Amino acid sequence: MDIFRLDERLARDSVLITKLGLCQLRLQNDKRWPWLVLVPQRNGMSELFDLTPLDQAMLTFETNQVASTLKDLTGATKINVGALGNIVRQLHIHIIARNEGDECWPGPIWGQGTPIPYADDDKHDFMKKLGGAL
Amino acid sequence: MDIFRLDERLARDSVLITKLGLCQLRLQNDKRWPWLVLVPQRNGMSELFDLTPLDQAMLTFETNQVASTLKDLTGATKINVGALGNIVRQLHIHIIARNEGDECWPGPIWGQGTPIPYADDDKHDFMKKLGGAL
């Protein structure tokens, strides 16, 4: 089996929280929103439908598990889930906690403004809380 | 069983192409991009994880079937899939065919600019082609 290779930009913009059955669960290093990224550990996939049916089912399960946990943890008004990939082609799914009045509300957040990196302590706190809740 | 009630804004901005097992498949009336919307025919749902596990599996199947067909039909560079719902809370999934150089490329399309409605003939042609391909 091929070793999974993570896209360089995903590696640079986010940090690994944990590995689930199919996906790497990563935290986008932008504290403007609680923003997670799931990356199926499969090489050469760019569309959701490139995955096998079993992997599609796994991804659905992991997406919903993570999205539900993120909503509980943050008390967000709405969770945004998106698979775009116009810039980074490696298949990845964004899961973002949104609140009325947050930056860009009610519009989408991708490509907007300038990322604000977490302080190390805040990043670790959030990752620990999320890891514990999952 | 409750009769399914479609959100008024979804009803206004899109037209029904067909009903699948779970979802209404609708065409967003904005010819800037080939833009489809899946609406699970369940009342009171706003998040993907509000659906039962069986409905989640059905939605995954229908999303991937529609996305794959849309890519084949349009030859698009990338399919964008998103469940946002910051404005319209009724659960709905966007499936959009994107191409390099299209309006907003490579950014997301939601909330950008002004919709350009289809001419009736073009709308019916597209709906017929898509319905035939599904």
Coordinates of C-alpha atoms in Angstrom, one line a residue:
Chain A
M1 CA 0.0 0.0 0.0
D2 CA 1.2 3.5 -0.8
I3 CA 2.2 5.7 2.0
F4 CA -0.2 8.6 2.3
R5 CA 1.2 11.9 1.2
L6 CA -0.3 15.1 2.6
D7 CA -0.5 18.1 0.3
E8 CA 2.1 20.7 1.3
R9 CA -0.3 23.5 1.6
L10 CA -2.6 21.5 3.9
A11 CA 0.4 20.6 5.9
R12 CA 1.5 24.2 6.2
D13 CA -1.9 25.7 7.0
S14 CA -3.1 23.2 9.5
V15 CA -1.9 20.9 12.3
L16 CA -2.8 17.3 13.0
I17 CA -5.2 16.7 15.9
T18 CA -5.7 13.0 15.5
K19 CA -6.1 10.2 12.9
L20 CA -9.6 8.7 12.6
G21 CA -10.4 5.5 10.7
L22 CA -10.2 7.1 7.3
C23 CA -9.2 10.7 7.8
Q24 CA -6.6 12.9 9.3
L25 CA -8.4 15.4 11.5
R26 CA -6.6 18.8 11.4
L27 CA -7.0 22.2 12.9
Q28 CA -6.7 25.1 10.5
N29 CA -4.3 27.6 12.0
D30 CA -6.6 30.5 11.8
K31 CA -8.3 31.5 15.1
R32 CA -11.0 33.7 13.4
W33 CA -13.2 30.6 13.4
P34 CA -13.0 27.1 14.9
W35 CA -12.1 25.5 11.7
L36 CA -11.3 21.8 11.2
V37 CA -10.2 19.9 8.1
L38 CA -10.7 16.2 7.4
V39 CA -8.3 14.7 4.9
P40 CA -9.0 11.1 3.8
Q41 CA -5.8 9.2 3.9
R42 CA -6.0 8.1 0.3
N43 CA -3.7 9.2 -2.5
G44 CA -4.8 10.6 -5.8
M45 CA -8.4 11.6 -4.7
S46 CA -9.8 15.1 -5.6
E47 CA -13.6 14.6 -5.7
L48 CA -15.8 13.0 -3.0
F49 CA -17.0 10.5 -5.6
D50 CA -13.4 9.4 -6.3
L51 CA -13.6 7.5 -3.0
T52 CA -14.8 3.9 -2.9
P53 CA -18.4 3.5 -1.6
L54 CA -17.0 2.2 1.7
D55 CA -14.7 5.2 2.1
Q56 CA -17.6 7.5 1.2
A57 CA -19.6 5.9 4.0
M58 CA -16.7 6.2 6.4
L59 CA -16.2 9.9 5.4
T60 CA -19.9 10.6 6.0
F61 CA -19.6 9.0 9.5
E62 CA -16.5 10.9 10.4
T63 CA -17.7 14.2 9.0
N64 CA -20.9 14.0 11.0
Q65 CA -19.2 12.9 14.2
V66 CA -16.7 15.8 14.0
A67 CA -19.3 18.3 13.0
S68 CA -21.7 17.3 15.8
T69 CA -18.9 17.4 18.4
L70 CA -17.7 20.8 17.1
K71 CA -21.2 22.2 17.4
D72 CA -21.6 20.9 21.0
L73 CA -18.1 22.2 22.0
T74 CA -18.5 25.7 20.6
G75 CA -22.3 26.2 20.9
A76 CA -22.1 27.5 17.3
T77 CA -25.1 28.8 15.5
K78 CA -24.4 26.8 12.3
I79 CA -21.8 24.4 11.1
N80 CA -20.5 24.9 7.6
V81 CA -19.3 21.8 5.7
G82 CA -17.6 22.1 2.3
A83 CA -15.4 20.2 -0.1
L84 CA -14.2 22.8 -2.6
G85 CA -10.6 22.0 -3.7
N86 CA -10.3 24.7 -6.4
I87 CA -6.8 25.6 -5.1
V88 CA -5.7 22.5 -3.2
R89 CA -6.7 19.5 -5.2
Q90 CA -6.1 16.8 -2.6
L91 CA -9.6 15.9 -1.3
H92 CA -10.3 17.6 2.0
I93 CA -13.4 18.6 3.8
H94 CA -13.8 21.8 5.8
I95 CA -15.9 21.8 9.0
I96 CA -16.3 25.3 10.4
A97 CA -18.2 26.6 13.4
R98 CA -20.0 29.8 12.5
N99 CA -21.8 32.4 14.7
E100 CA -23.9 35.4 13.9
G101 CA -21.6 38.4 13.7
D102 CA -18.4 36.5 13.1
E103 CA -16.0 37.7 10.4
C104 CA -17.8 37.2 7.0
W105 CA -21.1 36.1 8.6
P106 CA -23.4 35.1 6.8
G107 CA -21.1 34.6 3.8
P108 CA -18.6 31.8 3.3
I109 CA -15.1 32.1 4.9
W110 CA -12.9 30.6 2.3
G111 CA -10.3 33.0 0.7
Q112 CA -11.5 35.9 2.9
G113 CA -9.1 38.2 4.6
T114 CA -5.9 37.2 6.3
P115 CA -5.5 34.2 8.6
I116 CA -4.7 34.9 12.3
P117 CA -2.6 32.1 13.7
Y118 CA -3.4 30.8 17.2
A119 CA -1.1 31.4 20.2
D120 CA 0.5 28.0 21.0
D121 CA -1.4 27.7 24.3
D122 CA -4.8 28.4 22.8
K123 CA -4.2 26.0 20.0
H124 CA -3.2 23.2 22.3
D125 CA -6.2 23.9 24.6
F126 CA -8.6 23.7 21.7
M127 CA -7.1 20.5 20.3
K128 CA -7.2 18.9 23.7
K129 CA -10.8 19.8 24.3
L130 CA -11.8 18.6 20.9
G131 CA -9.8 15.4 21.2
G132 CA -11.4 14.7 24.6
A133 CA -14.9 15.3 23.2
L134 CA -14.5 13.0 20.2
Chain B
M1 CA -46.0 11.4 8.3
D2 CA -45.7 15.2 7.9
I3 CA -45.9 16.7 4.4
F4 CA -42.5 18.0 3.4
R5 CA -42.4 21.8 3.4
L6 CA -39.8 23.5 1.2
D7 CA -38.2 26.7 2.5
E8 CA -39.7 29.7 0.6
R9 CA -36.3 31.1 -0.5
L10 CA -35.2 27.7 -1.8
A11 CA -38.5 27.5 -3.7
R12 CA -38.0 31.0 -5.2
D13 CA -34.3 30.7 -6.1
S14 CA -34.4 27.2 -7.7
V15 CA -36.6 24.9 -9.7
L16 CA -37.4 21.2 -9.2
I17 CA -35.6 18.9 -11.6
T18 CA -36.7 15.6 -10.0
K19 CA -37.2 13.8 -6.8
L20 CA -34.6 11.2 -5.8
G21 CA -35.1 8.7 -3.0
L22 CA -34.4 11.2 -0.2
C23 CA -33.9 14.6 -1.8
Q24 CA -35.4 17.0 -4.2
L25 CA -32.9 17.8 -6.9
R26 CA -33.2 21.4 -7.8
L27 CA -31.5 23.8 -10.3
Q28 CA -30.4 27.1 -8.9
N29 CA -31.7 29.7 -11.3
D30 CA -28.3 31.4 -11.9
K31 CA -26.6 30.6 -15.1
R32 CA -23.2 31.9 -14.1
W33 CA -22.4 28.3 -13.0
P34 CA -24.1 24.9 -13.4
W35 CA -25.4 24.9 -9.8
L36 CA -27.6 22.2 -8.3
V37 CA -29.2 21.9 -4.8
L38 CA -30.2 18.8 -3.0
V39 CA -32.9 19.2 -0.3
P40 CA -33.6 16.2 1.9
Q41 CA -37.3 15.8 2.1
R42 CA -37.4 15.9 5.9
N43 CA -38.8 18.7 8.0
G44 CA -36.9 20.4 10.8
M45 CA -33.4 19.5 9.7
S46 CA -30.6 22.1 9.6
E47 CA -27.4 20.2 10.1
L48 CA -26.2 17.2 8.2
F49 CA -25.9 15.3 11.5
D50 CA -29.6 16.0 12.3
L51 CA -30.5 13.3 9.7
T52 CA -30.8 9.7 10.8
P53 CA -27.8 7.5 9.9
L54 CA -29.8 5.9 7.1
D55 CA -30.7 9.2 5.7
Q56 CA -27.1 10.3 6.0
A57 CA -26.1 7.3 3.9
M58 CA -28.8 8.1 1.3
L59 CA -27.7 11.7 1.1
T60 CA -24.1 10.6 0.6
F61 CA -25.2 8.3 -2.2
E62 CA -27.3 11.0 -3.9
T63 CA -24.7 13.7 -3.5
N64 CA -22.0 11.6 -5.1
Q65 CA -24.3 10.4 -7.9
V66 CA -25.4 13.9 -8.7
A67 CA -21.9 15.4 -8.4
S68 CA -20.3 12.7 -10.6
T69 CA -23.0 13.2 -13.3
L70 CA -22.6 16.9 -13.2
K71 CA -18.9 16.6 -13.7
D72 CA -19.3 14.2 -16.6
L73 CA -22.0 16.4 -18.2
T74 CA -20.1 19.7 -17.9
G75 CA -16.5 18.6 -18.1
A76 CA -15.9 20.9 -15.1
T77 CA -12.4 21.3 -13.6
K78 CA -13.8 20.8 -10.0
I79 CA -17.0 20.1 -8.3
N80 CA -17.7 22.2 -5.2
V81 CA -20.0 20.6 -2.6
G82 CA -21.2 22.6 0.4
A83 CA -23.7 22.6 3.2
L84 CA -23.7 26.1 4.7
G85 CA -27.1 27.2 5.8
N86 CA -26.1 30.5 7.4
I87 CA -29.0 32.2 5.7
V88 CA -31.5 29.5 4.8
R89 CA -31.6 27.1 7.7
Q90 CA -33.5 24.2 6.0
L91 CA -30.8 21.6 5.3
H92 CA -29.7 21.8 1.7
I93 CA -26.5 20.8 -0.2
H94 CA -25.0 22.8 -3.0
I95 CA -23.3 21.0 -5.9
I96 CA -21.6 23.4 -8.3
A97 CA -19.5 22.8 -11.4
R98 CA -16.5 25.1 -11.4
N99 CA -14.0 26.0 -14.1
E100 CA -10.8 28.0 -14.2
G101 CA -11.6 31.5 -15.1
D102 CA -15.3 31.3 -14.1
E103 CA -16.8 34.2 -12.1
C104 CA -15.2 34.0 -8.6
W105 CA -12.7 31.3 -9.5
P106 CA -10.9 30.0 -7.4
G107 CA -13.0 31.4 -4.6
P108 CA -16.4 30.2 -3.3
I109 CA -19.5 31.5 -5.2
W110 CA -22.0 31.8 -2.4
G111 CA -23.2 35.4 -1.8
Q112 CA -21.2 36.8 -4.7
G113 CA -22.5 39.2 -7.2
T114 CA -26.0 39.1 -8.7
P115 CA -27.7 36.0 -10.0
I116 CA -28.3 35.8 -13.8
P117 CA -31.5 33.8 -14.4
Y118 CA -31.6 31.3 -17.3
A119 CA -33.6 31.8 -20.4
D120 CA -36.5 29.3 -20.3
D121 CA -35.1 27.3 -23.2
D122 CA -31.6 27.0 -21.7
K123 CA -33.0 26.0 -18.4
H124 CA -35.2 23.3 -19.8
D125 CA -32.3 22.0 -22.0
F126 CA -30.0 21.7 -19.1
M127 CA -32.6 20.1 -16.9
K128 CA -33.4 17.6 -19.6
K129 CA -29.8 16.7 -20.2
L130 CA -29.1 16.2 -16.5
G131 CA -32.3 14.2 -15.9
G132 CA -31.3 12.0 -18.8
A133 CA -27.8 11.5 -17.5
L134 CA -28.9 10.5 -14.0

